[in-house]
Coordinates of C-alpha atoms in Angstrom, one line a residue:
M1 CA -62.4 33.9 -76.8
G2 CA -61.0 35.4 -73.6
I3 CA -64.0 37.7 -72.9
I4 CA -66.4 34.9 -73.8
G5 CA -64.7 32.6 -71.3
A6 CA -64.8 35.3 -68.6
I7 CA -68.5 35.8 -69.1
L8 CA -69.2 32.1 -69.0
K9 CA -67.2 31.8 -65.7
N10 CA -68.9 34.9 -64.2
P11 CA -72.1 35.5 -66.2
E12 CA -73.4 38.1 -63.8
D13 CA -70.6 40.3 -65.0
L14 CA -72.2 40.7 -68.5
H15 CA -74.5 43.5 -67.5
H16 CA -71.7 45.5 -65.8
L17 CA -69.3 44.9 -68.7
L18 CA -71.8 46.3 -71.2
K19 CA -72.2 49.4 -69.0
L20 CA -68.4 49.7 -68.8
K21 CA -68.2 49.6 -72.5
M22 CA -70.8 52.4 -72.8
A23 CA -68.9 54.4 -70.1
S24 CA -65.7 54.0 -72.1
A25 CA -67.5 55.3 -75.2
A26 CA -68.8 58.2 -73.2
A27 CA -65.3 59.1 -72.1
N28 CA -64.3 59.3 -75.8
R29 CA -67.2 61.7 -76.5
A30 CA -66.4 63.8 -73.4
I31 CA -63.3 65.4 -74.9
P32 CA -63.6 69.2 -74.5
S33 CA -63.4 71.5 -77.5
D34 CA -60.6 73.5 -75.9
P35 CA -57.4 72.2 -77.6
N36 CA -55.4 72.2 -74.4
L37 CA -58.0 70.4 -72.3
A38 CA -58.6 68.1 -75.2
F39 CA -54.9 67.0 -75.1
C40 CA -55.2 66.5 -71.3
Y41 CA -58.2 64.2 -71.6
Q42 CA -56.6 62.3 -74.5
M43 CA -53.5 61.8 -72.5
L44 CA -55.6 60.8 -69.5
R45 CA -57.1 58.0 -71.6
R46 CA -53.7 56.8 -72.5
V47 CA -51.9 56.9 -69.2
S48 CA -54.9 55.7 -67.1
G49 CA -58.0 54.4 -68.9
S50 CA -59.8 53.6 -65.7
F51 CA -59.2 57.1 -64.2
S52 CA -60.5 58.7 -67.5
I53 CA -63.8 56.8 -67.0
V54 CA -64.2 57.4 -63.3
I55 CA -63.5 61.1 -63.6
L56 CA -66.6 61.6 -65.8
Q57 CA -68.6 61.3 -62.6
L58 CA -67.4 64.7 -61.5
E59 CA -69.0 68.1 -62.3
P60 CA -67.4 69.5 -65.5
G61 CA -65.5 72.4 -63.9
L62 CA -64.2 70.2 -61.1
R63 CA -63.4 67.5 -63.6
N64 CA -61.0 69.7 -65.5
A65 CA -59.1 70.7 -62.4
V66 CA -58.7 67.1 -61.3
C67 CA -57.6 66.0 -64.8
V68 CA -54.9 68.7 -64.9
F69 CA -53.8 68.0 -61.3
Y70 CA -53.5 64.3 -62.1
L71 CA -51.4 64.9 -65.3
V72 CA -49.1 67.4 -63.5
L73 CA -48.3 64.7 -60.9
R74 CA -47.8 62.2 -63.7
G75 CA -45.2 64.6 -65.1
L76 CA -43.4 64.4 -61.8
Q77 CA -43.6 60.6 -62.0
A78 CA -42.3 60.5 -65.5
V79 CA -39.2 62.5 -64.4
E80 CA -38.7 60.3 -61.3
D81 CA -38.9 57.1 -63.3
D82 CA -36.6 58.0 -66.2
L83 CA -33.3 56.4 -65.3
T84 CA -31.5 58.2 -68.2
I85 CA -31.8 61.6 -66.6
P86 CA -28.6 62.6 -64.7
Y87 CA -29.2 62.7 -60.9
D88 CA -28.5 66.5 -60.5
L89 CA -30.8 67.4 -63.4
K90 CA -33.5 65.1 -62.1
V91 CA -33.4 66.7 -58.6
E92 CA -33.6 70.1 -60.2
L93 CA -36.7 69.2 -62.2
L94 CA -38.5 67.5 -59.3
R95 CA -37.8 70.4 -57.0
N96 CA -38.9 73.1 -59.5
L97 CA -41.7 71.6 -61.6
H98 CA -44.1 73.6 -59.4
K99 CA -42.5 76.7 -60.8
K100 CA -42.2 75.5 -64.4
I101 CA -45.9 74.9 -64.7
F102 CA -46.2 78.7 -65.0
D103 CA -43.8 78.7 -68.0
R104 CA -46.1 78.4 -71.1
D105 CA -43.3 76.9 -73.2
F106 CA -41.9 74.3 -70.8
H107 CA -41.6 70.7 -71.9
F108 CA -38.9 68.1 -71.2
P109 CA -38.4 65.1 -73.4
C110 CA -38.2 62.0 -71.1
G111 CA -40.1 58.8 -70.4
N112 CA -41.3 56.2 -72.7
N113 CA -44.4 55.6 -74.9
D114 CA -47.4 57.6 -73.6
Y115 CA -45.3 59.4 -71.0
K116 CA -42.9 60.6 -73.7
L117 CA -45.8 62.1 -75.6
L118 CA -47.0 63.7 -72.3
M119 CA -43.7 65.3 -71.6
D120 CA -42.9 66.3 -75.2
K121 CA -46.1 68.3 -75.2
F122 CA -46.3 69.2 -71.5
Y123 CA -46.7 72.8 -72.4
L124 CA -50.3 72.0 -73.4
V125 CA -50.9 70.7 -69.9
I126 CA -49.4 73.9 -68.6
L127 CA -51.8 76.0 -70.8
A128 CA -54.7 74.0 -69.4
F129 CA -53.4 74.6 -65.9
L130 CA -53.1 78.4 -66.5
G131 CA -56.7 78.4 -67.7
L132 CA -57.9 77.2 -64.2
T133 CA -59.0 79.5 -61.5
T134 CA -56.4 80.9 -59.1
G135 CA -57.7 78.7 -56.3
Y136 CA -57.2 75.5 -58.2
Q137 CA -53.7 76.7 -59.4
E138 CA -52.7 77.3 -55.8
V139 CA -53.6 73.8 -54.7
I140 CA -51.9 72.1 -57.6
T141 CA -48.8 74.2 -57.2
E142 CA -48.5 73.4 -53.4
I143 CA -49.0 69.7 -53.8
T144 CA -46.6 69.5 -56.8
E145 CA -43.9 71.2 -54.7
R146 CA -44.4 69.0 -51.7
M147 CA -44.5 65.8 -53.8
G148 CA -41.4 66.8 -55.8
E149 CA -39.4 67.3 -52.6
G150 CA -40.6 63.9 -51.3
M151 CA -39.6 62.2 -54.5
V152 CA -36.1 63.7 -54.2
K153 CA -35.8 62.4 -50.6
Y154 CA -36.6 58.8 -51.7
L155 CA -34.7 58.7 -55.1
N156 CA -31.8 56.7 -53.6
T157 CA -33.1 56.0 -50.1
E158 CA -34.0 52.5 -49.0
I159 CA -37.2 52.1 -47.1
I160 CA -36.1 50.7 -43.7
S161 CA -38.7 51.4 -41.1
R162 CA -42.5 51.5 -41.1
E163 CA -42.2 55.2 -40.6
D164 CA -40.1 55.5 -43.8
Y165 CA -42.8 53.4 -45.6
N166 CA -45.6 55.6 -44.4
E167 CA -43.7 58.8 -45.3
Y168 CA -42.9 57.4 -48.8
C169 CA -46.6 56.5 -49.4
H170 CA -47.5 60.0 -48.1
F171 CA -45.3 61.6 -50.7
S172 CA -46.4 59.2 -53.5
A173 CA -50.2 59.3 -52.9
G174 CA -51.2 60.8 -49.6
L175 CA -50.4 64.2 -51.0
M176 CA -52.8 63.6 -53.9
G177 CA -55.5 62.8 -51.3
L178 CA -54.8 66.1 -49.6
G179 CA -54.8 67.9 -53.0
L180 CA -58.2 66.4 -54.0
T181 CA -59.7 67.4 -50.7
R182 CA -58.5 71.0 -51.3
I183 CA -59.8 71.0 -54.8
F184 CA -63.2 69.8 -53.6
Y185 CA -63.2 72.5 -51.0
T186 CA -62.1 75.2 -53.5
A187 CA -64.9 74.2 -55.7
G188 CA -67.3 75.0 -52.9
M189 CA -68.7 71.4 -52.9
E190 CA -67.3 69.9 -49.7
Q191 CA -66.2 70.8 -46.2
F192 CA -62.5 70.8 -45.4
T193 CA -61.6 67.3 -44.3
P194 CA -58.9 66.7 -41.7
D195 CA -55.5 66.0 -43.3
Y196 CA -55.1 62.6 -41.6
L197 CA -58.3 61.3 -43.3
S198 CA -57.2 62.7 -46.7
N199 CA -53.8 61.2 -46.3
A200 CA -55.3 57.8 -45.3
M201 CA -57.2 57.7 -48.6
G202 CA -53.9 58.0 -50.5
L203 CA -52.0 55.6 -48.3
F204 CA -54.6 52.9 -48.7
L205 CA -54.3 53.1 -52.5
Q206 CA -50.5 53.3 -52.6
K207 CA -49.9 50.5 -50.2
T208 CA -52.3 48.3 -52.2
N209 CA -50.3 49.0 -55.4
V210 CA -47.0 48.3 -53.6
I211 CA -48.2 45.0 -52.4
R212 CA -49.9 43.9 -55.6
D213 CA -46.9 44.9 -57.8
Y214 CA -44.3 42.9 -55.8
L215 CA -43.1 40.7 -58.8
E216 CA -43.1 43.6 -61.3
N217 CA -41.1 45.8 -59.0
I218 CA -38.7 43.2 -57.7
N219 CA -37.8 42.3 -61.3
A220 CA -37.4 45.9 -62.5
Q221 CA -34.2 46.7 -64.4
P222 CA -31.6 47.8 -63.9
T223 CA -32.4 47.6 -60.2
S224 CA -35.3 46.5 -58.0
R225 CA -38.0 49.1 -57.3
L226 CA -39.6 47.1 -54.4
R227 CA -40.9 49.4 -51.7
W228 CA -41.6 46.9 -48.9
P229 CA -40.0 48.1 -45.7
K230 CA -37.0 46.2 -44.5
E231 CA -38.4 46.3 -41.0
V232 CA -41.1 43.9 -42.2
W233 CA -39.5 41.7 -44.8
S234 CA -36.3 41.1 -42.8
K235 CA -38.3 39.2 -40.2
Y236 CA -39.1 36.5 -42.8
A237 CA -36.1 36.4 -45.2
D238 CA -32.5 37.7 -45.7
K239 CA -33.7 39.5 -48.9
P240 CA -37.1 40.2 -50.3
E241 CA -36.3 38.3 -53.6
A242 CA -36.3 35.1 -51.5
F243 CA -40.1 35.0 -51.5
M244 CA -40.1 34.1 -55.2
D245 CA -38.6 30.7 -54.3
E246 CA -41.3 28.2 -53.7
T247 CA -39.3 26.8 -50.7
N248 CA -39.9 30.2 -49.0
Y249 CA -43.6 30.6 -49.9
K250 CA -44.7 30.1 -46.3
Q251 CA -42.5 32.8 -44.9
G252 CA -43.4 35.0 -47.9
L253 CA -47.1 34.6 -47.2
H254 CA -46.5 35.7 -43.6
C255 CA -44.7 38.8 -44.8
L256 CA -47.4 39.4 -47.4
N257 CA -50.1 39.1 -44.8
E258 CA -48.4 41.6 -42.5
M259 CA -48.2 44.0 -45.4
V260 CA -51.9 43.6 -46.2
T261 CA -52.7 44.0 -42.5
D262 CA -50.8 47.3 -42.4
A263 CA -52.8 48.6 -45.4
L264 CA -56.1 47.5 -43.7
S265 CA -55.2 49.8 -40.8
H266 CA -56.3 52.7 -43.0
G267 CA -59.7 51.2 -43.8
L268 CA -61.8 52.9 -41.1
D269 CA -60.3 56.3 -41.9
C270 CA -61.2 55.8 -45.6
L271 CA -64.8 55.1 -44.6
H272 CA -65.0 58.1 -42.4
Y273 CA -63.6 60.3 -45.2
M274 CA -66.2 59.0 -47.7
A275 CA -69.1 59.2 -45.3
A276 CA -68.3 62.9 -44.8
L277 CA -68.6 63.7 -48.5
Q278 CA -71.7 65.7 -49.4
D279 CA -71.7 65.6 -53.2
Q280 CA -72.8 62.3 -54.6
P281 CA -70.6 62.4 -57.7
N282 CA -67.6 63.1 -55.5
L283 CA -68.4 60.1 -53.4
R284 CA -68.7 57.8 -56.4
F285 CA -65.4 59.1 -57.7
C286 CA -63.5 58.4 -54.5
A287 CA -65.3 55.2 -53.6
T288 CA -64.5 53.5 -56.9
F289 CA -60.7 53.6 -56.1
Q290 CA -61.1 52.7 -52.5
I291 CA -63.4 49.7 -53.1
T292 CA -61.1 48.5 -55.9
A293 CA -58.1 48.7 -53.5
L294 CA -59.9 46.7 -50.8
G295 CA -61.0 44.1 -53.4
T296 CA -57.4 43.8 -54.6
L297 CA -56.1 43.4 -51.0
A298 CA -58.7 40.6 -50.5
M299 CA -57.3 38.9 -53.6
C300 CA -53.7 39.3 -52.5
Y301 CA -54.1 38.2 -48.9
N302 CA -52.5 34.8 -48.3
N303 CA -52.2 34.4 -52.1
V304 CA -48.9 32.9 -53.3
E305 CA -49.6 34.3 -56.8
V306 CA -48.3 37.6 -55.6
F307 CA -44.8 36.1 -55.7
R308 CA -45.1 34.2 -59.0
G309 CA -47.6 36.0 -61.3
S310 CA -50.1 38.8 -61.6
V311 CA -53.0 39.3 -59.2
R312 CA -55.6 41.5 -60.8
M313 CA -59.3 42.0 -60.2
R314 CA -61.4 40.6 -63.0
R315 CA -62.7 43.2 -65.4
G316 CA -66.3 42.4 -64.7
L317 CA -65.9 43.0 -61.0
T318 CA -64.1 46.3 -61.7
A319 CA -67.1 47.2 -63.9
K320 CA -69.5 46.4 -61.1
I321 CA -67.7 48.6 -58.7
L322 CA -68.1 51.5 -61.1
D323 CA -71.9 51.1 -60.4
V324 CA -71.5 52.3 -56.8
K325 CA -74.4 54.7 -56.1
N326 CA -74.1 55.7 -52.5
M327 CA -72.5 55.2 -49.1
V328 CA -74.7 52.1 -48.5
D329 CA -73.0 50.5 -51.5
V330 CA -69.6 51.5 -50.1
Y331 CA -70.4 49.9 -46.7
G332 CA -71.7 46.8 -48.5
A333 CA -68.6 46.4 -50.6
F334 CA -66.2 47.0 -47.7
Y335 CA -68.2 44.5 -45.6
D336 CA -68.1 41.8 -48.3
F337 CA -64.4 42.2 -49.2
T338 CA -63.3 42.1 -45.5
R339 CA -65.5 39.0 -45.1
L340 CA -63.4 37.4 -47.8
I341 CA -60.2 38.3 -46.0
A342 CA -61.5 37.0 -42.7
A343 CA -62.3 33.7 -44.3
K344 CA -58.7 33.3 -45.4
I345 CA -57.0 34.2 -42.0
D346 CA -54.9 31.3 -40.7
K347 CA -54.8 31.5 -36.9
T348 CA -51.1 30.4 -37.0
D349 CA -50.2 33.5 -39.1
P350 CA -48.0 35.9 -37.1
S351 CA -50.3 38.8 -37.9
A352 CA -53.6 37.0 -37.5
V353 CA -54.8 38.7 -34.4
T354 CA -54.1 42.2 -35.8
T355 CA -55.6 41.3 -39.1
H356 CA -58.8 40.1 -37.4
K357 CA -58.9 43.3 -35.4
F358 CA -58.8 45.6 -38.5
V359 CA -61.2 43.4 -40.4
D360 CA -63.7 43.2 -37.5
D361 CA -63.5 46.9 -36.9
I362 CA -64.4 47.6 -40.6
R363 CA -67.1 44.9 -40.6
S364 CA -68.7 46.2 -37.4
I365 CA -69.2 49.7 -38.7
C366 CA -70.4 48.4 -42.1
R367 CA -72.8 45.9 -40.5
F368 CA -74.4 48.8 -38.5
E369 CA -74.8 51.0 -41.6
I370 CA -76.0 48.5 -44.3
K371 CA -79.6 47.4 -44.8
N372 CA -80.8 46.5 -48.3
R373 CA -77.7 46.4 -50.4
R374 CA -76.1 44.8 -53.4
A375 CA -73.5 42.1 -52.9
F376 CA -69.9 42.9 -53.9
T377 CA -68.0 39.6 -54.0
I378 CA -65.1 38.2 -55.9
E379 CA -66.8 34.8 -56.1
S380 CA -69.3 34.2 -58.9
K381 CA -72.8 33.4 -57.7
F382 CA -75.6 32.8 -60.3
G383 CA -78.5 30.6 -61.0
H384 CA -79.3 28.1 -63.8
E385 CA -81.5 30.6 -65.6
T386 CA -78.7 33.2 -65.7
F387 CA -76.3 30.7 -67.1
L388 CA -78.7 29.7 -69.9
V389 CA -79.2 33.4 -70.9
V390 CA -75.5 34.0 -71.0
A391 CA -74.8 30.8 -72.9
L392 CA -77.3 31.8 -75.6
F393 CA -75.6 35.2 -75.8
V394 CA -72.2 33.6 -76.2
I395 CA -73.5 31.2 -78.9
L396 CA -75.0 34.2 -80.8
V397 CA -71.6 36.0 -80.6
I398 CA -69.8 33.0 -81.9
M399 CA -72.2 32.6 -84.8
L400 CA -71.8 36.3 -85.7
L401 CA -68.0 35.9 -85.7
I402 CA -68.3 32.9 -88.0
V403 CA -70.6 34.7 -90.4
T404 CA -68.3 37.8 -90.4
K405 CA -65.2 35.7 -91.3
Q406 CA -67.0 34.0 -94.2

């Protein structure tokens, strides 16, 4: 009854959820006939269902390169995250994976569940990589080398300063932004975007994940994986775990809001990057992740649930974001989500002035660019007629379920 309850609460989501269902089915049908690429797309579905749907918006040749690129970087992540690998061996693997992707037989058993399968059969990803053009191979090799070195640097290094935090996020995701830009350019579909804009696209996503996953990472075993910089959290508590205690929620929210504000500092650069994209499918691909990130930040801002539960965007809204068509939609989404943040700013919050500045800067450029647009909002807004239609649909589903069980 979970999906039915969600539809009753947000009936306008029904249309978008149905489209998402069809997109998911299309992703299943889009598996290439080549066995190596087939494995890559099957693994993509398993390690990131949302990415496997969004990637379908790309041109087929470009899609294959992005799929392989993503899985190679996931291979790095699998090695980094496996705590059973001895330190020296882990360092060797991270620093040399960019060379090993030219070894047709390379695989390395590590990770759990889907990542274990990925690494057990990593040679199939390598064969798909070797089937790409030289230009794509050069990009993937360079970014894999740089990311591997970055992972080594932060294996056992605490993030102290904001500079550390930015560098960590650069290695974790900014480099992927640079790699995607180079892949777009290699495909002959886009101009070469300045690195600082490509980096901002990755930082925006990574910082959102770091903020949203506070509870999961603080409770990780055998040791915390929280990546909030000490320079920030130490202003509000002696240790970041303190924010889970309800007596510290006020200080925790101040810290959280400063973290969200820091992420919002990349918003304008993300808009500039996307506005420069010339190919519409490329724009839709990039915009889906950036809008989802901003929507997640809007949900996290000043929200104590970050410290005691899970803050996730509802599936219907995620499905709606997948319908983004053009830059006007992007501006509309950014405008609406920053409006939601602005409505939650408490003038007594230590970061309030800076938060307002970043939000107002984003809203100003969006307000100038948008005309007739759809509304991207977290809140549900619908009329009586819509409710009746959805209620009838839900009743029909329930009746069908009853008949099926008899």
